[in-house]
XYZ file of C-alpha atoms in Angstrom:
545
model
C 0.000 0.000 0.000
C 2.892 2.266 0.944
C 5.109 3.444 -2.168
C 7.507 5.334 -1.447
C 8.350 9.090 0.973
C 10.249 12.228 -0.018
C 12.795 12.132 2.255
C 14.657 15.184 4.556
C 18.128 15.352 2.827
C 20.709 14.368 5.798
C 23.932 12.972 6.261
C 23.875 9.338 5.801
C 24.907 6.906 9.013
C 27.835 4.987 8.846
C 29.637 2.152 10.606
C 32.122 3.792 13.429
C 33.827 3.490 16.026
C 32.497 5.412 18.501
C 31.165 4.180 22.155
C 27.810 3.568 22.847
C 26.148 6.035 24.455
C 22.671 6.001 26.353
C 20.022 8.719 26.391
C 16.588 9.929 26.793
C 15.748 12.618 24.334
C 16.783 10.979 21.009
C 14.881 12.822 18.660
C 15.688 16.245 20.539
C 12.218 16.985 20.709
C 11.854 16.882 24.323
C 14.230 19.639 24.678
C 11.432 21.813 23.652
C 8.945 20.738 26.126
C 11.939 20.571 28.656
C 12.502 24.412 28.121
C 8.520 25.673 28.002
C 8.409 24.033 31.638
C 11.486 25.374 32.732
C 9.599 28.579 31.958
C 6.612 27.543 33.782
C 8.383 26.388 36.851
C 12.328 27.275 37.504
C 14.241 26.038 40.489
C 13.383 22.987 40.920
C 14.878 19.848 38.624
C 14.506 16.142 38.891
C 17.573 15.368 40.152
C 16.492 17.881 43.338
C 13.825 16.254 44.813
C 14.479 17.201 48.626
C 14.187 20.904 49.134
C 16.029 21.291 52.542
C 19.060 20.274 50.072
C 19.396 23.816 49.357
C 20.138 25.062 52.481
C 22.446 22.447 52.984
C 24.670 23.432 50.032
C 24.171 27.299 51.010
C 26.144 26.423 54.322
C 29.006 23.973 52.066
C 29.635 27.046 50.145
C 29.385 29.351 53.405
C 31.631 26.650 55.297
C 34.229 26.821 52.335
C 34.321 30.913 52.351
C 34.800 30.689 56.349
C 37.631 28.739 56.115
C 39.295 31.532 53.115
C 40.236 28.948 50.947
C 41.809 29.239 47.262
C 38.812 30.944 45.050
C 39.568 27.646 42.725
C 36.642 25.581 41.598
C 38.480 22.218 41.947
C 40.141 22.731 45.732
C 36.212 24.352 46.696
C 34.667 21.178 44.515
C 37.317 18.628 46.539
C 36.188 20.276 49.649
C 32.669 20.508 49.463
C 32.058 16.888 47.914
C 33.306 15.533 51.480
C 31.808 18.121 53.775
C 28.898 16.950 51.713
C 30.103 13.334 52.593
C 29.838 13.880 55.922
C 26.528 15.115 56.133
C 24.844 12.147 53.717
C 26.664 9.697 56.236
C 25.716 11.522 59.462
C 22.282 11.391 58.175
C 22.013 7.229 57.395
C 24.002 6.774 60.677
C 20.841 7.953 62.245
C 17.846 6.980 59.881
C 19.691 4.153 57.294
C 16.126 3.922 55.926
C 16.077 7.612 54.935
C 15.381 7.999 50.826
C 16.939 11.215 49.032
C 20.158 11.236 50.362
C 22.235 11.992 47.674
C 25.574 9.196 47.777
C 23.536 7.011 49.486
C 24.611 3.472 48.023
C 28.154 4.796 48.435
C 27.786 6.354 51.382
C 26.292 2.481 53.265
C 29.055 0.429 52.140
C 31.370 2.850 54.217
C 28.808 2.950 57.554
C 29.012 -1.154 56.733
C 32.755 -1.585 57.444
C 31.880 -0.498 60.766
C 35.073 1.668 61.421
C 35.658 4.406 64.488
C 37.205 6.814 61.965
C 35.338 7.555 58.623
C 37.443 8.964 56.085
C 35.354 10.699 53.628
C 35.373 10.346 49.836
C 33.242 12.529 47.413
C 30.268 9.555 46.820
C 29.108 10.065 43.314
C 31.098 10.556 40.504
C 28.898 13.807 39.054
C 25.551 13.907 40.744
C 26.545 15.737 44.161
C 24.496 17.908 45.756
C 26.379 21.100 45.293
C 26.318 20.489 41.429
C 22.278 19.014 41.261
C 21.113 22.019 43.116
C 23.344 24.748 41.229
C 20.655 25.377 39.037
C 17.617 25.112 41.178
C 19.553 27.555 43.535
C 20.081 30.345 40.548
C 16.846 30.125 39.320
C 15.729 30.476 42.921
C 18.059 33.853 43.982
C 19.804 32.257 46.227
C 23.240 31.713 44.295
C 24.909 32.790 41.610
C 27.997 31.326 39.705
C 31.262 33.801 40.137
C 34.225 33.980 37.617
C 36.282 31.216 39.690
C 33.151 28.547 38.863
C 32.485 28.863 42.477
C 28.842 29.881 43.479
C 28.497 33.085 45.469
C 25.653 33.564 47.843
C 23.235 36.333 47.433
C 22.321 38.545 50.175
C 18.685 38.272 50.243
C 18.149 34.810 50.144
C 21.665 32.683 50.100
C 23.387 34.115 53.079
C 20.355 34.601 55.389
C 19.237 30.325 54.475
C 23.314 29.427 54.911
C 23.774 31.397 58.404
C 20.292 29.674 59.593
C 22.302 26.242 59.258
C 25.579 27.313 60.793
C 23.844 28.403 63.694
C 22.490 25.222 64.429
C 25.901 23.568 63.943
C 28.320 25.521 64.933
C 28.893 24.323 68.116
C 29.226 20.463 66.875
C 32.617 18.640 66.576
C 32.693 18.198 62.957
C 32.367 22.158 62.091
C 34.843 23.345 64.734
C 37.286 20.592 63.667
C 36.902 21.867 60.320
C 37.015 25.968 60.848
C 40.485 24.682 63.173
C 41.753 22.521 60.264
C 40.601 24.281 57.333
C 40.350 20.859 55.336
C 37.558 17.917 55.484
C 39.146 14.851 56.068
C 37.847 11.989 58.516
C 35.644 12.170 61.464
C 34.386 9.712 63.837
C 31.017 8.080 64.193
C 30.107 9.971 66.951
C 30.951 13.016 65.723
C 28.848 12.325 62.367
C 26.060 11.460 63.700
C 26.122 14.658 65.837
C 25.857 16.428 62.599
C 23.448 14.278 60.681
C 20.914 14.581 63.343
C 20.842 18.279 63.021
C 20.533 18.119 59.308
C 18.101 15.177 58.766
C 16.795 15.902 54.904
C 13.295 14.291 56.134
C 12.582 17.524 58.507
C 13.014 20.851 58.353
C 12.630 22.851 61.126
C 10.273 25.867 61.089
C 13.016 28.622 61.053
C 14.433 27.153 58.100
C 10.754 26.291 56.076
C 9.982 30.073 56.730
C 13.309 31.204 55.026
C 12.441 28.467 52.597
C 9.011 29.599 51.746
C 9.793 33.213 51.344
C 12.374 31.692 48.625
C 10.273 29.554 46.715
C 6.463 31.337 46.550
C 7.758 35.212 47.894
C 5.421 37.932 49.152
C 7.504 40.451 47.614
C 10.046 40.865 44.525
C 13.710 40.398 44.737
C 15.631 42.971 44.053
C 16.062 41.886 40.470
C 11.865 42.461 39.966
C 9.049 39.601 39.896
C 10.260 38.315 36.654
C 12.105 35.110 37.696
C 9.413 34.601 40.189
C 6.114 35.249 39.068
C 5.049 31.913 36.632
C 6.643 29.362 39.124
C 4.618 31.176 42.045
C 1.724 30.640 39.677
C 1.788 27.136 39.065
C 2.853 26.501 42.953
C -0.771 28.574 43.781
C -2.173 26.423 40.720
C -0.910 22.652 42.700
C -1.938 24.433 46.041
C -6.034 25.217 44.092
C -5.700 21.737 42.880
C -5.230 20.095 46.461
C -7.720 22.386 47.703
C -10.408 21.464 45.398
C -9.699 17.868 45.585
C -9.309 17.235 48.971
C -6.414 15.596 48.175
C -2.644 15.244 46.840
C -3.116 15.822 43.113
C -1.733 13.965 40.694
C 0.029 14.717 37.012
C -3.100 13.991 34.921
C -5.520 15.884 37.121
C -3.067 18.710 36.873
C -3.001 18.876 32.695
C -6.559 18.000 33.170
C -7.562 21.606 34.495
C -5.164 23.119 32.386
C -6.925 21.776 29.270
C -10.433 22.337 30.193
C -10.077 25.179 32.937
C -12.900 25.239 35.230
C -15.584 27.971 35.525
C -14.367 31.312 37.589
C -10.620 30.354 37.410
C -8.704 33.068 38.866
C -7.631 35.396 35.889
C -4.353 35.694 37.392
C -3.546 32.330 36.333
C -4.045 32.460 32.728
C -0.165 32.793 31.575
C 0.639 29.666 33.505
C -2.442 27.857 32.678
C -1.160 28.877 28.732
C 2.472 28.036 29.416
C 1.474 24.534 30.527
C -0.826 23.528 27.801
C 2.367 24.586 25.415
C 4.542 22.090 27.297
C 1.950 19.490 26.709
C 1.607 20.221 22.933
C 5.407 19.586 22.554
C 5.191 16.558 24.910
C 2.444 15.052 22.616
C 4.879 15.880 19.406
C 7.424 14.056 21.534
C 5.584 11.181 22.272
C 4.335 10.311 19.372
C 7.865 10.603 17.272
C 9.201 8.491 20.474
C 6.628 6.009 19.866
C 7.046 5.978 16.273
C 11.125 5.200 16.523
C 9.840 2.729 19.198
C 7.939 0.817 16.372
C 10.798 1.117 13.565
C 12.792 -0.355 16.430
C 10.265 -3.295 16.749
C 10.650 -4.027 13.031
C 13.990 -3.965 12.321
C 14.649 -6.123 15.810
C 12.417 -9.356 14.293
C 15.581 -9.681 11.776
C 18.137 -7.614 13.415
C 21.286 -8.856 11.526
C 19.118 -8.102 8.587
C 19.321 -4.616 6.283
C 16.130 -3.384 5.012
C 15.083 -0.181 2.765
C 13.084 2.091 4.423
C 10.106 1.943 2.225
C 9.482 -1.625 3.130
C 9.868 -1.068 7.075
C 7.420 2.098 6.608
C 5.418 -0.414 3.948
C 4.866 -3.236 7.250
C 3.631 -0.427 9.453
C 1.517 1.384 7.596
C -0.180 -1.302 6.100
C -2.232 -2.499 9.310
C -4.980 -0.814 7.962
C -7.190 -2.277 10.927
C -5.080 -1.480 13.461
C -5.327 2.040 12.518
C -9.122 2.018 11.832
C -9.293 0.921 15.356
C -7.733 3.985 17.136
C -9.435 6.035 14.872
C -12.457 5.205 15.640
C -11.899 5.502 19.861
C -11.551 8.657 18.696
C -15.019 9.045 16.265
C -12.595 10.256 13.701
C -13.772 7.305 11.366
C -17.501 5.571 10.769
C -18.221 2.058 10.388
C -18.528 2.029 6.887
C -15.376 3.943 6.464
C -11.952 2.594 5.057
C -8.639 3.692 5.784
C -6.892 3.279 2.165
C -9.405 5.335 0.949
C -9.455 7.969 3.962
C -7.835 11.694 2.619
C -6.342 14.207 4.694
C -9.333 16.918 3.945
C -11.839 13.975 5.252
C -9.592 13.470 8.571
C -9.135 17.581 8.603
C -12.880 18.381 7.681
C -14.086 16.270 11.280
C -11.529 17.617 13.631
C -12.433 21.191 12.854
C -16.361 20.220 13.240
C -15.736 19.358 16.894
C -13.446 21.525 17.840
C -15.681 24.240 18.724
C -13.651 26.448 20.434
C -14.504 29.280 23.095
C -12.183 31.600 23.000
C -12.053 32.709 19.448
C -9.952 35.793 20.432
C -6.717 34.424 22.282
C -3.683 32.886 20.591
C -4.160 29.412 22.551
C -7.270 28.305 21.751
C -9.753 25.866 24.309
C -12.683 23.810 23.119
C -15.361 21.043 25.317
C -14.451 17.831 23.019
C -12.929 15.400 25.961
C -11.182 13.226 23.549
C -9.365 15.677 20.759
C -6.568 16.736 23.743
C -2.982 16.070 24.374
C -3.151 13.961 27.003
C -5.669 11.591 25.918
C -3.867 11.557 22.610
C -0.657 10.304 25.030
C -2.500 8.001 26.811
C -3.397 6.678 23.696
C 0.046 6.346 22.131
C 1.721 4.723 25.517
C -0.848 1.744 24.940
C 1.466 0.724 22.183
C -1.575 -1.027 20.580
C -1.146 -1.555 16.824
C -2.140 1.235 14.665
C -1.448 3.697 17.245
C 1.065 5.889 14.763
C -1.873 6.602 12.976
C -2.589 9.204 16.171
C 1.139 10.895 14.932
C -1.192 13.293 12.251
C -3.985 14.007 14.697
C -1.014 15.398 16.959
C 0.340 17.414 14.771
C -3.294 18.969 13.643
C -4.143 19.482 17.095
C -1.244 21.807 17.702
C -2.725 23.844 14.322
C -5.944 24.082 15.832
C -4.896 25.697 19.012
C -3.157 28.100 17.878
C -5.299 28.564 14.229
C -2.111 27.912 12.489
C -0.124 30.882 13.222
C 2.775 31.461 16.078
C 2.026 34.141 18.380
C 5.315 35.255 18.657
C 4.435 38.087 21.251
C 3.436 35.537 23.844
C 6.745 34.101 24.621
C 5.617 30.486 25.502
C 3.699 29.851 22.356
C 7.013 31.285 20.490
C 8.643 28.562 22.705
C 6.844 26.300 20.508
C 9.309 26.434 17.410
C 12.697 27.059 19.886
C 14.962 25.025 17.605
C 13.339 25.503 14.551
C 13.707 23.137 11.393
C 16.078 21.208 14.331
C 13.099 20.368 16.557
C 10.426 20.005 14.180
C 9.449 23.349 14.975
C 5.326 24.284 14.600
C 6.549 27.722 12.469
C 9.345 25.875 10.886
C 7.742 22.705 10.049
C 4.291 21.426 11.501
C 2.439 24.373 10.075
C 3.855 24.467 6.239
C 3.854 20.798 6.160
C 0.177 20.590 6.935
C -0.832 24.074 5.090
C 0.575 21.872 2.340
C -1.487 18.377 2.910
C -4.183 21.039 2.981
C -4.042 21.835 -0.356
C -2.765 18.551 -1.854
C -5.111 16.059 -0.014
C -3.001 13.059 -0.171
C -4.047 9.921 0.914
C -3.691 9.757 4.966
C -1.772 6.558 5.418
C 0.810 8.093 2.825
C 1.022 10.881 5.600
C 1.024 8.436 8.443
C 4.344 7.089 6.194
C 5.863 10.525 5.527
C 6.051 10.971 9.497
C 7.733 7.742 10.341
C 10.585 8.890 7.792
C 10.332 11.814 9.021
C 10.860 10.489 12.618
C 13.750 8.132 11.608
C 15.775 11.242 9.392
C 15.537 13.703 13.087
C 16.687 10.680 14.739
C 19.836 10.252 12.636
C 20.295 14.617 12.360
C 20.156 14.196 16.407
C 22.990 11.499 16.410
C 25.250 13.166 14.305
C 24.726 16.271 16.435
C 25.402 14.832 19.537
C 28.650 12.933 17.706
C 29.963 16.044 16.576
C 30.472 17.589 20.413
C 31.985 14.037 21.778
C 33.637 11.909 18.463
C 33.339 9.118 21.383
C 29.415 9.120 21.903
C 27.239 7.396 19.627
C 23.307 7.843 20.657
C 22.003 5.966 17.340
C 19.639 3.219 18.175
C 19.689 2.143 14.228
C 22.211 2.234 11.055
C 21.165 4.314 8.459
C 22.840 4.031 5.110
C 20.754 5.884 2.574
C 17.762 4.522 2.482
C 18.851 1.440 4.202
C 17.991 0.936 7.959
C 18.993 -1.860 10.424
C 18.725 -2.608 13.781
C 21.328 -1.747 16.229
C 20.300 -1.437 20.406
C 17.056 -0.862 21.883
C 15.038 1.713 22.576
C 11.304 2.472 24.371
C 9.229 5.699 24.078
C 8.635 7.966 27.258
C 6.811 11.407 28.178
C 9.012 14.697 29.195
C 9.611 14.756 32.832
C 7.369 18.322 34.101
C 9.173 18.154 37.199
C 6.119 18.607 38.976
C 6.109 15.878 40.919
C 9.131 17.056 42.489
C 6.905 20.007 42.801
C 4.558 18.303 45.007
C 6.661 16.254 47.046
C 8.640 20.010 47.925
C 4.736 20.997 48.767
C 4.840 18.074 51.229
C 8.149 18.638 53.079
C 7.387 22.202 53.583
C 3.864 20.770 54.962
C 1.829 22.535 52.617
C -0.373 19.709 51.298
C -1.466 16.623 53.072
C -3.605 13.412 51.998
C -6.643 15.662 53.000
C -5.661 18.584 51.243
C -4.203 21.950 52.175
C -2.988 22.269 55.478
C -3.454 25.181 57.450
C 0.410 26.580 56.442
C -0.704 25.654 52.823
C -3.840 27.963 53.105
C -1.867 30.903 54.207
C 0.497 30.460 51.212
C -2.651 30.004 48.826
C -3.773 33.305 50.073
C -0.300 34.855 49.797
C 0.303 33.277 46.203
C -2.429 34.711 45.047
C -1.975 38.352 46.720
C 1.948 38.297 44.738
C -0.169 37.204 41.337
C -2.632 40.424 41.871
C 0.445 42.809 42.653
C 2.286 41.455 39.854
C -0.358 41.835 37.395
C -2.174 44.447 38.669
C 1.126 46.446 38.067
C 1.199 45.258 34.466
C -1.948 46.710 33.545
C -1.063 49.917 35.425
């Protein structure tokens, strides 16, 4: 049925040398969605799940200034990996059960040999604490990266959360021994667990959540303005409504949920984040479905993988599960009965979608309609069942994006311009979504030749991706198949997966600081409802002024 694609024009794969390298984003295109949420929500990554974490490396770096060391990166990066040391071990000494402790695998097998005299060792090779909260800590005010790579403290937030610490440990043996010494070097049990009682990561004593809170969802601008601020206070105050009107920790889906279909009387002041998010979840959706369709190129090529075979006639096995694909279109009424899918256009397929989607907001760049099926993240749903015929979804992804935004980029509202960051690189919607379908629009091809044109598509950003992350380390190779031309084999495995939001690490910092409970708010997470919502009217207010 399939006969043939017009293919990107790329450089063609060839054998190499190069070591095999793992990775998540291997199309690049949930870069995109990576940066539109870093926009929504800053300071806060997945590799910083425990908030109290950035007090902790506030004090390393105040601990390292104290004791006027060389302003060298390595000597303070030598130093602070074992002050860091001794805290993760202090900690397990006390609670071994403890989760989040950065080093903690590392840090066990030392506590195991059951020696008087620890002598510390950085305990991950890259992943320490003072280097996985760097960035949370910038985007949050309290740090900022000096000429000498190390991190300065600012006044308003770093120093004040950093001298909150060192007055609670001050007086223990390990700080005095290191302020007398001015190096980290071995400490006994005792002594360790001295310290790692006082800075459990599981608690956080009120003094220190106040500090915390005034960092995270502030009452009033830093000096630098509201800017950095505003959008992740807004989606904090958006998680905080959520548990508030379920009764209830919320989770991911019920999030995306509201922002989709926004209920009645939603507080105005929310609109920018409630906007920002549905753009991360159009580019997850792009992402998702590409993912998926790799995933099932993968799948082909692996039944024979010693095996070379042209593209047309992997594309050719795929497409041609014509009932497959009827099936998921039909779940979602985008096909009758009587209805077949060789002889299904792109105008027929085009001409429904735009019937439902009534929307409601004619007016605004991001457009909202009722339809609970045409969204995002039933589309994803939909495409993580795997099911066969589920790449026949990768179109009606790409034509939702064109109907919320009525085929144009906004390019004054900075997260739909977001959209395209990358360009003809990402499969960006001004570079390449929107011409590619303005141009099915007036051709009306046939849709499974579409359906075909996107796995080739998927395959060809695939291979650009490779080569691009080859070019900046000649050792690395990221390519999951070999690509010569127009031939394709198999070469290493590969599964789809979503873009990580990061607001689940959102949540769980909304339970340390006691915010949110399996009821709901608490009381503390009332107040800072109220107050989230009082900095959203200030900021805004202001803007209109």
């Amino acid at each position: 049925m399939y006969d043939g694609i017009k293919s990107i024009s790329i450089p063609e794969w060839v054998e190499n040398e190069a070591i095999e390298a793992g990775g998540l984003d291997l199309l690049g295109l949930r870069n995109v969605a990576q940066s539109i949420g870093n926009y929504c929500l800053n300071g806060i990554t997945t590799i910083s799940p425990k908030i109290r974490y950035l007090a902790i490396r506030s004090w390393i770096i105040q601990m390292y200034a104290e004791c006027q060391l060389p302003d060298d990166y390595s000597t303070f990066l030598k130093f602070g990996s074992k002050l860091e040391a001794a805290v993760a071990i202090g900690i397990l000494l006390n609670k071994p059960s403890i989760t989040g402790v950065i080093g903690s695998t590392k840090a066990l097998e030392i506590i195991a040999k059951d020696e008087k005299e620890i002598i510390l060792e950085k305990l991950v090779k890259t992943q320490i604490a003072i280097n996985n909260y760097t960035g949370p800590s910038n985007n949050l005010g309290i740090s900022y990266t000096r000429k000498s790579g190390i991190t300065g403290l600012t006044n308003e937030r770093g120093k004040p959360l950093a001298n909150i610490i060192m007055t609670k440990v001050i007086d223990t043996n390990v700080v005095k021994k290191i302020l007398s010494e001015k190096k980290v070097e071995s400490f006994n049990r005792d002594d360790l667990i001295e310290l790692g009682q006082i800075l459990s990561i599981d608690e956080i004593p009120d003094d220190e959540k106040e500090i915390l809170l005034d960092i995270v969802i502030p009452s009033e601008p830093n000096p630098s303005g509201w800017d950095k601020d505003i959008r992740r206070i807004a989606t904090y105050v958006q998680l905080l409504q959520l548990t508030n009107d379920k009764q209830a920790v919320p989770i991911l889906d019920e999030f995306f949920e509201e922002i989709i279909y926004p209920k009645d009387g939603f507080d105005e002041t929310l609109s920018e984040i409630y906007d920002g998010w549905l753009c991360f979840l159009i580019r997850d959706s792009i992402a998702v479905a590409h993912e998926t369709t790799l995933q099932f190129v993968k799948n082909e090529l692996e039944i024979d993988p010693k095996k070379t075979f042209h593209r047309n006639n992997i594309i050719q096995r795929i497409v041609n599960d014509s009932s497959g694909m009827e099936n998921e279109l039909k779940t979602l009424k985008l096909i009758d009965d009587g209805e077949r899918l060789e002889e299904l256009r792109f105008l027929d397929i085009f001409g429904k979608i735009k019937k439902r989607l009534i929307t409601n907001n004619m007016n605004k760049s991001l457009q909202r309609w009722d339809d609970n099926q045409l969204n995002e993240l039933n589309l994803i749903k939909q495409l993580e069942s795997k099911n066969p015929g589920v790449l026949s979804l990768v179109p009606i992804v790409w034509l939702l994006s064109y109907f919320r935004l009525n085929g144009e980029i906004d390019t004054d509202n900075e997260a739909i311009d977001m959209l395209s960051r990358g360009g003809w690189w990402r499969l960006g919607l001004k570079e390449v979504i929107f011409p590619t379908i303005k141009k099915w629009k007036k051709e009306n091809p046939y849709f499974y030749l579409i359906v075909g044109d996107l796995i080739g598509i998927t395959v060809d950003q695939h291979v650009s991706i490779s080569w691009a992350r080859m070019a900046t380390d000649i050792t690395k190779d990221v390519s999951i198949l070999k690509v010569d031309a127009n031939s394709w084999q198999y070469r290493k495995d590969f599964f789809a997966g979503r873009t990580a939001a990061r607001l689940n690490e959102a949540i769980g910092w909304l339970k340390q600081l006691k915010l949110i409970g399996e009821n709901g708010l608490t009381s503390d997470g009332e107040i800072m409802l109220d107050r989230g919502y009082k900095s959203l009217n200030n900021y805004y207010s202001t803007l209109q002024s």
